[in-house]
mmCIF file with all atom_site columns, C-alpha atoms in Angstrom:
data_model
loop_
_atom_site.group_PDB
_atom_site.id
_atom_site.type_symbol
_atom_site.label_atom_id
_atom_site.label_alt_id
_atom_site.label_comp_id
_atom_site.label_asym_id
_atom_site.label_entity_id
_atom_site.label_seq_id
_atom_site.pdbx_PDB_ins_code
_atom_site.Cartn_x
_atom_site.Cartn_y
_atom_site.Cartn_z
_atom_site.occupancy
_atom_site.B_iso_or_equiv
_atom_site.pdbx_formal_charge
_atom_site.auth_seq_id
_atom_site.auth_comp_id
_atom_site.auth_asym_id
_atom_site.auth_atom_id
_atom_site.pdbx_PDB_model_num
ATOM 1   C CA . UNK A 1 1   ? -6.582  8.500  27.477  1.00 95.00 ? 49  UNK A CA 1
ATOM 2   C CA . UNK A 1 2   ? -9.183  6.099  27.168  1.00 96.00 ? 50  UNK A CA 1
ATOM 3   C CA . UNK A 1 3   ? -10.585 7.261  23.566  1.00 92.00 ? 51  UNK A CA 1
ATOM 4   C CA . UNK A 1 4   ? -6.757  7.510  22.514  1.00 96.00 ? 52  UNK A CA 1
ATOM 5   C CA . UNK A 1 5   ? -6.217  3.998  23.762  1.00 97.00 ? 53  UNK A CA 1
ATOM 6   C CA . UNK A 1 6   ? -8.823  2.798  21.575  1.00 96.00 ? 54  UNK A CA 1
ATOM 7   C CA . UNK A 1 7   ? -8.097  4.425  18.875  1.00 94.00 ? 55  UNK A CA 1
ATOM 8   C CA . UNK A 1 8   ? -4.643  2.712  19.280  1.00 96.00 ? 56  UNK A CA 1
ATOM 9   C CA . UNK A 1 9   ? -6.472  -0.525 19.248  1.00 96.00 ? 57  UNK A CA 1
ATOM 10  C CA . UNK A 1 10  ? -8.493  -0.627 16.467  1.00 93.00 ? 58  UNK A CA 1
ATOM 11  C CA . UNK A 1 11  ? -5.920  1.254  13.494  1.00 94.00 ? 59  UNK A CA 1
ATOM 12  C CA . UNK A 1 12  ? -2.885  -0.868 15.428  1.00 93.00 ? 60  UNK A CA 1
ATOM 13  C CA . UNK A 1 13  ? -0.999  2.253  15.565  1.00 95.00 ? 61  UNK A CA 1
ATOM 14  C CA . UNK A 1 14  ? 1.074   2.577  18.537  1.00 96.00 ? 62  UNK A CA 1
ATOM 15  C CA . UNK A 1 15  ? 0.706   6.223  19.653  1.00 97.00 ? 63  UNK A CA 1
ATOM 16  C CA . UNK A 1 16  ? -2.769  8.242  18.979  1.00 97.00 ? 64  UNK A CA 1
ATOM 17  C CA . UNK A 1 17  ? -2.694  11.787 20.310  1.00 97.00 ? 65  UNK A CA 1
ATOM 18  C CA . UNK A 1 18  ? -6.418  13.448 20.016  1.00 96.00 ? 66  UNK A CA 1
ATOM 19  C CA . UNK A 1 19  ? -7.014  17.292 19.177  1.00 96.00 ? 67  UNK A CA 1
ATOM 20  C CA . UNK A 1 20  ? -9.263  20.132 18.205  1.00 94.00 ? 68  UNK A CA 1
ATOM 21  C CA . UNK A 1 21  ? -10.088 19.138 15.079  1.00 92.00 ? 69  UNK A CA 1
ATOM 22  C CA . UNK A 1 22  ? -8.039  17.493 11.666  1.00 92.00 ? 70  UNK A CA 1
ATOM 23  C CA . UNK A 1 23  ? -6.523  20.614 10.426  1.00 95.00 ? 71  UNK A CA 1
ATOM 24  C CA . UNK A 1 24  ? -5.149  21.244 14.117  1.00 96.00 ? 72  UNK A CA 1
ATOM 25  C CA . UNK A 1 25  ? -3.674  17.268 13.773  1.00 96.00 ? 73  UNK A CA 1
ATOM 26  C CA . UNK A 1 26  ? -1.785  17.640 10.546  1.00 97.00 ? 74  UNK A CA 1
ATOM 27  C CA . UNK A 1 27  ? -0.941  21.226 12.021  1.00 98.00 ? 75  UNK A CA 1
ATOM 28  C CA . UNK A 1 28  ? 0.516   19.808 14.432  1.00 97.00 ? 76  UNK A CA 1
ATOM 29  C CA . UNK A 1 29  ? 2.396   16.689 12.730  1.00 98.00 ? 77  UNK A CA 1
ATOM 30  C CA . UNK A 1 30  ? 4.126   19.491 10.129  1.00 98.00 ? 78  UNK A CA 1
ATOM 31  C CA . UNK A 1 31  ? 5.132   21.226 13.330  1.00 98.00 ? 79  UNK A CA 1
ATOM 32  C CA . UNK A 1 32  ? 7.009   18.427 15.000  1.00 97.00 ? 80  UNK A CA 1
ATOM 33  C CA . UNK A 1 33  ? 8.593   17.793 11.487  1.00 98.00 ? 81  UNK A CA 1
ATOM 34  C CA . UNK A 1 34  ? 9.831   21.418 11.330  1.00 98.00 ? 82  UNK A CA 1
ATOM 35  C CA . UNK A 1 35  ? 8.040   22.520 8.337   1.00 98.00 ? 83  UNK A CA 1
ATOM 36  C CA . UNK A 1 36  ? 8.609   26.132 7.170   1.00 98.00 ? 84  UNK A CA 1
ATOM 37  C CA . UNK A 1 37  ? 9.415   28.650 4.584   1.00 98.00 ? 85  UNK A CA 1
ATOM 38  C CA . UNK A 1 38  ? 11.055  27.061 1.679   1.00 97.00 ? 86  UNK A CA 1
ATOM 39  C CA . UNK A 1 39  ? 9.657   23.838 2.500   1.00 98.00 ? 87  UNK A CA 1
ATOM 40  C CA . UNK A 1 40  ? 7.331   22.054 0.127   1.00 98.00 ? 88  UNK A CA 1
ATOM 41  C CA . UNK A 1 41  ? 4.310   19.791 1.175   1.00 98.00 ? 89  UNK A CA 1
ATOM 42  C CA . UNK A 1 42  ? 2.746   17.932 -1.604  1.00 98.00 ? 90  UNK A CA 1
ATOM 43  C CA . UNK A 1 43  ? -0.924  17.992 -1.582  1.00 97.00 ? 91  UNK A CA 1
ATOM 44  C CA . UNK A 1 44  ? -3.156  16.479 -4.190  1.00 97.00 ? 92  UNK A CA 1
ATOM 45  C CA . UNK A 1 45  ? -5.177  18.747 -6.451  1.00 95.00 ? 93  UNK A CA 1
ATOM 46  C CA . UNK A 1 46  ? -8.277  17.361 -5.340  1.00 93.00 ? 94  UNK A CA 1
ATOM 47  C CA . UNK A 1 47  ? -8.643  17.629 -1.491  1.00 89.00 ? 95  UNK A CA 1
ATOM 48  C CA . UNK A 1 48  ? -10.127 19.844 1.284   1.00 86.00 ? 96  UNK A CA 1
ATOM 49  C CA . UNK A 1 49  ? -8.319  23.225 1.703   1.00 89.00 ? 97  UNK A CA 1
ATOM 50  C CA . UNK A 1 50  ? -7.257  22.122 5.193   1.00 90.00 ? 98  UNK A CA 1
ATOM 51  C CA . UNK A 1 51  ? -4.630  19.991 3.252   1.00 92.00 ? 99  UNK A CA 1
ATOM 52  C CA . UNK A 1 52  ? -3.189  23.295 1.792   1.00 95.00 ? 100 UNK A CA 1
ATOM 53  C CA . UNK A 1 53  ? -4.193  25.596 4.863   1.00 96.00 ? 101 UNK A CA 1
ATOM 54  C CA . UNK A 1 54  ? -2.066  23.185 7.014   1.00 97.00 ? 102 UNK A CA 1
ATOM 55  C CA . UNK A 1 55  ? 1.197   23.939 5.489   1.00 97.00 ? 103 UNK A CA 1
ATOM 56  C CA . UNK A 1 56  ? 0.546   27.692 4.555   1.00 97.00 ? 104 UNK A CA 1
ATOM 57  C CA . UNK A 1 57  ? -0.013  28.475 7.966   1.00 97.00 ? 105 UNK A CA 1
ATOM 58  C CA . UNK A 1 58  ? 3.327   27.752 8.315   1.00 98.00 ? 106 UNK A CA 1
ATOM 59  C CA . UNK A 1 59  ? 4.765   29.534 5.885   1.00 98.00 ? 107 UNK A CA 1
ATOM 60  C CA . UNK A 1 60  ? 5.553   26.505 3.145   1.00 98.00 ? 108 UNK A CA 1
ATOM 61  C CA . UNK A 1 61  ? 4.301   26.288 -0.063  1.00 98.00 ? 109 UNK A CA 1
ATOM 62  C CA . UNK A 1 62  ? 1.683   23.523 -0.559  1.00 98.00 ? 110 UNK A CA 1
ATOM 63  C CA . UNK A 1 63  ? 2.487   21.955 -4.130  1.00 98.00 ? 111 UNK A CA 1
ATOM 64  C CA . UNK A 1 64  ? -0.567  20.077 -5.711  1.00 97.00 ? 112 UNK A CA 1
ATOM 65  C CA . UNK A 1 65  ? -0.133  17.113 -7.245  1.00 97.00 ? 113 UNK A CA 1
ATOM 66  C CA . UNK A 1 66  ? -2.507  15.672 -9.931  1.00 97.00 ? 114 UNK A CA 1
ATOM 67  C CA . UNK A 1 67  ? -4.668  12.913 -8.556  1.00 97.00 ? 115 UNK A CA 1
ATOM 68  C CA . UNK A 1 68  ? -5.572  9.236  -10.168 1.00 95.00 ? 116 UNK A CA 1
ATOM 69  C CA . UNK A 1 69  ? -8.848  9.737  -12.215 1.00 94.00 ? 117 UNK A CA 1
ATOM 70  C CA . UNK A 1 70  ? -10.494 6.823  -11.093 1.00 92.00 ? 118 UNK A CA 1
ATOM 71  C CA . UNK A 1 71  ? -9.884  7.259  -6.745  1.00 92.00 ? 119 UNK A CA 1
ATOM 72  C CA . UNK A 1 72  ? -8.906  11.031 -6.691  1.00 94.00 ? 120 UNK A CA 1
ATOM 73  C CA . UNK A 1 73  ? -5.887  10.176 -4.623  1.00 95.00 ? 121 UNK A CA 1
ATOM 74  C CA . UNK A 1 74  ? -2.569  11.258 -5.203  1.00 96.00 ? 122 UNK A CA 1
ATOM 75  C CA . UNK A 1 75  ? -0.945  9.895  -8.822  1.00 97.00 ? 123 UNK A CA 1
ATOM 76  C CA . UNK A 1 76  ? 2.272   8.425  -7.408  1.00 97.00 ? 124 UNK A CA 1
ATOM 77  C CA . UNK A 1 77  ? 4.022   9.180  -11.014 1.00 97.00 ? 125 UNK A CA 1
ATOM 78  C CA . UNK A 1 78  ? 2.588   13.305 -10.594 1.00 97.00 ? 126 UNK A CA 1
ATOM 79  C CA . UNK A 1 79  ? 3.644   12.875 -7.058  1.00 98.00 ? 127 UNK A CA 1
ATOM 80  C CA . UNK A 1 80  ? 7.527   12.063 -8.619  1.00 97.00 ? 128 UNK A CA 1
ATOM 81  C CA . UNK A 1 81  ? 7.623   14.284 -11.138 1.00 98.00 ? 129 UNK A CA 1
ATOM 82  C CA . UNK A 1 82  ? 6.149   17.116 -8.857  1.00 98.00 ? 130 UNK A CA 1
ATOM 83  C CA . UNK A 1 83  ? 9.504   16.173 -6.481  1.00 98.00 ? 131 UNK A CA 1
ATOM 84  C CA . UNK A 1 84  ? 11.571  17.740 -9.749  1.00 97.00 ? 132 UNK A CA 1
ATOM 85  C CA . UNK A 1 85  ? 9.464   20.802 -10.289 1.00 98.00 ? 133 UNK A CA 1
ATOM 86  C CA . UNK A 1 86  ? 9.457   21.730 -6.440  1.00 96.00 ? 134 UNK A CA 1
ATOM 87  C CA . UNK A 1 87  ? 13.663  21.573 -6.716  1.00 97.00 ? 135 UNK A CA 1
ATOM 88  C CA . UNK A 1 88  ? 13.666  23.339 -10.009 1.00 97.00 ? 136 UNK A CA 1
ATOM 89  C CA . UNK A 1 89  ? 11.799  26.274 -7.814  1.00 97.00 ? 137 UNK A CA 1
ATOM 90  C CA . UNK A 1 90  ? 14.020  26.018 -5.348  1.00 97.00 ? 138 UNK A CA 1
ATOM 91  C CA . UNK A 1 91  ? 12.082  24.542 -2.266  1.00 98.00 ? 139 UNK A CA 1
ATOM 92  C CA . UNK A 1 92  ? 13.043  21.999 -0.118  1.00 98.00 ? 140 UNK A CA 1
ATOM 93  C CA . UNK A 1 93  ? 10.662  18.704 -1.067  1.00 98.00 ? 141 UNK A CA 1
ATOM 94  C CA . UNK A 1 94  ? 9.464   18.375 2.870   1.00 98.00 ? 142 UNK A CA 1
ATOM 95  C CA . UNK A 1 95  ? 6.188   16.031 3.733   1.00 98.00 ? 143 UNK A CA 1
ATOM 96  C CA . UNK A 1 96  ? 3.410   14.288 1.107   1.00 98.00 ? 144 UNK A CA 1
ATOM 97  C CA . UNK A 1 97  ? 0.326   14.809 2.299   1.00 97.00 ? 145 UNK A CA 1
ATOM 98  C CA . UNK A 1 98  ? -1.268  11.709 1.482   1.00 96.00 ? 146 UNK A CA 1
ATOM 99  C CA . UNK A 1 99  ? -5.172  12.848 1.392   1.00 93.00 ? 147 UNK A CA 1
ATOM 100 C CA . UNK A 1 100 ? -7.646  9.222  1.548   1.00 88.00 ? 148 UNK A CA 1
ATOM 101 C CA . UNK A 1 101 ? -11.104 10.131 -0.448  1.00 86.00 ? 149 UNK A CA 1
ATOM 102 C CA . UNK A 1 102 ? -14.675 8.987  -0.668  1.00 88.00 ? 150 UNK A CA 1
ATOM 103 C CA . UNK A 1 103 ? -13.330 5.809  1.692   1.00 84.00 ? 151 UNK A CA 1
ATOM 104 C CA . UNK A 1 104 ? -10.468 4.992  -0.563  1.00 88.00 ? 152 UNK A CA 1
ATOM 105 C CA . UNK A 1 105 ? -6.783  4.718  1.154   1.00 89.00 ? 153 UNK A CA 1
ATOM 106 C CA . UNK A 1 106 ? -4.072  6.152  -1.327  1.00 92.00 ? 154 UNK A CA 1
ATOM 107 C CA . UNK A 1 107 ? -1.530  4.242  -2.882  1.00 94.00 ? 155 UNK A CA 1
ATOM 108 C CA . UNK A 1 108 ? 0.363   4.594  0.568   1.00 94.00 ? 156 UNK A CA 1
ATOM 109 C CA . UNK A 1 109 ? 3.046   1.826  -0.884  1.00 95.00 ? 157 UNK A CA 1
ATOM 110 C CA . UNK A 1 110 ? 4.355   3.616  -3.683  1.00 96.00 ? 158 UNK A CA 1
ATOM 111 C CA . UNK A 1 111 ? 3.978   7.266  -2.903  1.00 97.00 ? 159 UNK A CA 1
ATOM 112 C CA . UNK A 1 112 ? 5.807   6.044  0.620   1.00 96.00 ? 160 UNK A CA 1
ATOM 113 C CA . UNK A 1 113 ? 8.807   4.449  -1.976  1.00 97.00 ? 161 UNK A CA 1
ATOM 114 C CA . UNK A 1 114 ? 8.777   7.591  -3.940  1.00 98.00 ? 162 UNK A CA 1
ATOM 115 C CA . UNK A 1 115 ? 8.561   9.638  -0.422  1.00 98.00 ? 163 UNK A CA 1
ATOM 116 C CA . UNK A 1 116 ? 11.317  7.979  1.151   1.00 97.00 ? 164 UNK A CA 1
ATOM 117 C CA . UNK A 1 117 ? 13.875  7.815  -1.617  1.00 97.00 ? 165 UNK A CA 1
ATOM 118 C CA . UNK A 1 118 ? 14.023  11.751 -1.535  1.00 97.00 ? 166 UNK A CA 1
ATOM 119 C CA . UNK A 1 119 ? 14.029  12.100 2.096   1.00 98.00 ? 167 UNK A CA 1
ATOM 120 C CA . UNK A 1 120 ? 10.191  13.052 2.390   1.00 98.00 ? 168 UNK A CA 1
ATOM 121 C CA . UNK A 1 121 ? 8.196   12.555 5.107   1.00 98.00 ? 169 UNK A CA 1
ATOM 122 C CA . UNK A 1 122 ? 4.349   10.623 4.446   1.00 98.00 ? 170 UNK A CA 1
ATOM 123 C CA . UNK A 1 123 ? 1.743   12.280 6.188   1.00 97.00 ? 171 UNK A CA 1
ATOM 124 C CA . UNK A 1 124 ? -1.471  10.224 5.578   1.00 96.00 ? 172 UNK A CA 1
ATOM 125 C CA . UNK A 1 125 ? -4.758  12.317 5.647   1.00 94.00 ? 173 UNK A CA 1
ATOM 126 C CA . UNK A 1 126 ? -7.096  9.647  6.691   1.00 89.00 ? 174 UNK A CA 1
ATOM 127 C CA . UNK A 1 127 ? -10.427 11.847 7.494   1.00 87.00 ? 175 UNK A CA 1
ATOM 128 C CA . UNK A 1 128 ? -12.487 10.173 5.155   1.00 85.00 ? 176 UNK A CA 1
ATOM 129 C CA . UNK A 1 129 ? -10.842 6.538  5.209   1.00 84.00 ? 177 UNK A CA 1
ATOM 130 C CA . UNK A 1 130 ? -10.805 5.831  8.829   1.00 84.00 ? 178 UNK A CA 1
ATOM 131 C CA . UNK A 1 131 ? -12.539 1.904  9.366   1.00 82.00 ? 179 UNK A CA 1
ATOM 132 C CA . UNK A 1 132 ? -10.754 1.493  6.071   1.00 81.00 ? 180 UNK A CA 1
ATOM 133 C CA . UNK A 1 133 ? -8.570  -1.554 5.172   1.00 83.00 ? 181 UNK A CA 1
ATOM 134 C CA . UNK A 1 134 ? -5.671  -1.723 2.361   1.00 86.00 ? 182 UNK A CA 1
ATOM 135 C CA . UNK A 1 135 ? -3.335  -4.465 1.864   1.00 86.00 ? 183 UNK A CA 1
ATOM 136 C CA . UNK A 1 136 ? -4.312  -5.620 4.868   1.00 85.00 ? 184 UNK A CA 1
ATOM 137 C CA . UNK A 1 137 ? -3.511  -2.458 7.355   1.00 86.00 ? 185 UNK A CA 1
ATOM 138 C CA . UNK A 1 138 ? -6.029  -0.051 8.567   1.00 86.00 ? 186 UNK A CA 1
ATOM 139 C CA . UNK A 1 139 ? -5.929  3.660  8.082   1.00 86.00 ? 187 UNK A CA 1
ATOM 140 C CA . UNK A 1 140 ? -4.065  4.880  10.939  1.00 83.00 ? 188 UNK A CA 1
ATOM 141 C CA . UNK A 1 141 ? -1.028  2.399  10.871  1.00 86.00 ? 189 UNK A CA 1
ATOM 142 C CA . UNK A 1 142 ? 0.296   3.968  7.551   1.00 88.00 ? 190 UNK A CA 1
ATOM 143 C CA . UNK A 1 143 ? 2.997   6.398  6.916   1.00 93.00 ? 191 UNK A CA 1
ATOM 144 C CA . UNK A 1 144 ? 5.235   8.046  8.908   1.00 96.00 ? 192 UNK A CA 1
ATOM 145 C CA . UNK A 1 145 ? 1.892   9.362  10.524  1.00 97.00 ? 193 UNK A CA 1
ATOM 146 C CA . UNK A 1 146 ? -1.713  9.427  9.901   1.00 95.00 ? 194 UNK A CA 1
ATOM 147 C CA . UNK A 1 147 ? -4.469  12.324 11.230  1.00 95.00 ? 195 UNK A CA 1
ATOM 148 C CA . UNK A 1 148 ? -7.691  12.270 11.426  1.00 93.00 ? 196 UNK A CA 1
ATOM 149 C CA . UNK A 1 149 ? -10.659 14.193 12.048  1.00 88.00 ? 197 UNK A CA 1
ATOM 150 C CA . UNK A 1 150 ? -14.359 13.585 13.528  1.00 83.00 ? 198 UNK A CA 1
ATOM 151 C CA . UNK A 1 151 ? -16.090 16.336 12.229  1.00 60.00 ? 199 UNK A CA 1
ATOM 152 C CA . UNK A 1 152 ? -19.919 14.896 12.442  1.00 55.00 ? 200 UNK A CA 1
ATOM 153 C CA . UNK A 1 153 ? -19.759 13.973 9.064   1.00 66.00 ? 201 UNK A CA 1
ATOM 154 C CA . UNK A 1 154 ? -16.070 11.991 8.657   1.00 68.00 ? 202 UNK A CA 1
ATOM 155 C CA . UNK A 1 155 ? -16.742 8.119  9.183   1.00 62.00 ? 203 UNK A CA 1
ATOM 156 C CA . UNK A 1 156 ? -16.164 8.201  12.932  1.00 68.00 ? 204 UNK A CA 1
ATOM 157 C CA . UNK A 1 157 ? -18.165 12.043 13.756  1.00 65.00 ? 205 UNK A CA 1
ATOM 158 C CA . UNK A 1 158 ? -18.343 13.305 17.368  1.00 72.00 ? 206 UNK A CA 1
ATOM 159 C CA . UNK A 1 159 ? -20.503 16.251 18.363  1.00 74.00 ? 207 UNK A CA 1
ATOM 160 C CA . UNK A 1 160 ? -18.803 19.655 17.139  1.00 75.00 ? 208 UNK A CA 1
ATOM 161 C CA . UNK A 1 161 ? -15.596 18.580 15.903  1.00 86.00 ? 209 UNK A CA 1
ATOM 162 C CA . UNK A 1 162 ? -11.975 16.732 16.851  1.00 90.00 ? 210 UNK A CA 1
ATOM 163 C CA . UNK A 1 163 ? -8.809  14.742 15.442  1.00 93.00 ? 211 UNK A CA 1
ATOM 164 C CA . UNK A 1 164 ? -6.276  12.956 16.293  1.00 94.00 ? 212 UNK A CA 1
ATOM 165 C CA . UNK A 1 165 ? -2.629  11.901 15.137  1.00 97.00 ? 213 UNK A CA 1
ATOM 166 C CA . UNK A 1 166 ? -2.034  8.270  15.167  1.00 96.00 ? 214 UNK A CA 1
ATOM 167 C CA . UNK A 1 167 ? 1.734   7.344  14.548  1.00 96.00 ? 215 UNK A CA 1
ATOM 168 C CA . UNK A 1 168 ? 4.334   4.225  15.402  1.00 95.00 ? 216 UNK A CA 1
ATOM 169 C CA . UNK A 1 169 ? 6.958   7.008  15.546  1.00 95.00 ? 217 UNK A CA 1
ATOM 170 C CA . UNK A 1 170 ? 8.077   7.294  19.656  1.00 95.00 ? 218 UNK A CA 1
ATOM 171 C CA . UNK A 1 171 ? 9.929   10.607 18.991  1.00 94.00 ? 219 UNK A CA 1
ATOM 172 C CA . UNK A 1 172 ? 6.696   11.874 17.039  1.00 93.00 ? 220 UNK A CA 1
ATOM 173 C CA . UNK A 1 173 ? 4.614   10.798 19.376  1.00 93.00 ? 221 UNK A CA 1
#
């Protein structure tokens, strides 16, 4: 309670739940959102295969996305025109998975615009942004929700692993 409290503290997210590890926190997020077969989750093309692994678990389909070539984040014009080609096939456009790389938030702001106008649900990935500041919020008060992990190498490690999902969402929380 402590840890989560601080956690809460320093991203100025309201709820922070800790975990296992980060692919058990954005496990667990896609759970609560009820994501399933026929669901998409957008992923970016360049990430960690717990950003795919998450959603496949759970019987969606992850659907990369292209990423900018200068930050490796999601391309919030791929990220739109990936929303067509998922409902072309037939699946239900479901969560972004917003993946933060090499310390770099994603365009949170306009992938959130695109997110929301379809009735998609922003899941920031911020494992390797966490400390991080953009637009003057810190990774963890982002999105619909934000997860983290502190495997011993992520900006804030712990011995052996852990995550956590931080979130302003009551009813997510």
């Amino acid at each position: 309670k402590e840890f989560e409290s601080q956690l809460c503290q320093f991203t100025g997210a309201k709820h922070a739940l800790t975990c296992a590890n980060g692919t058990d926190a954005l496990t667990l997020v896609l759970m609560a959102w009820g994501v399933g077969p026929g669901d998409a989750v957008f992923v970016p093309s360049f990430t960690y295969v717990a950003s795919a692994e998450a959603p496949a678990q759970l019987g969606a389909v992850p659907f990369f996305v292209d990423v900018c070539e200068n930050t490796f984040n999601i391309d919030p014009e791929s990220f739109k025109q990936a929303v067509l080609d998922c409902k072309q096939l037939g699946l239900v456009p479901k969560v972004v998975v917003a993946v933060d790389l090499f310390g770099q938030p994603s365009d949170v702001d306009s992938i959130t615009e695109i997110a929301h106008s379809e009735n998609i649900k922003v899941l920031v990935d911020g494992a390797q942004s966490f400390g991080a500041i953009s637009k003057g919020r810190k990774v963890g008060s982002m999105g619909d929700a934000t997860t983290t992990s502190f495997f011993p190498a992520k900006p804030l490690g712990c011995y052996g692993d852990g995550g956590a999902v931080l979130t302003n969402n009551d009813k997510l929380a």
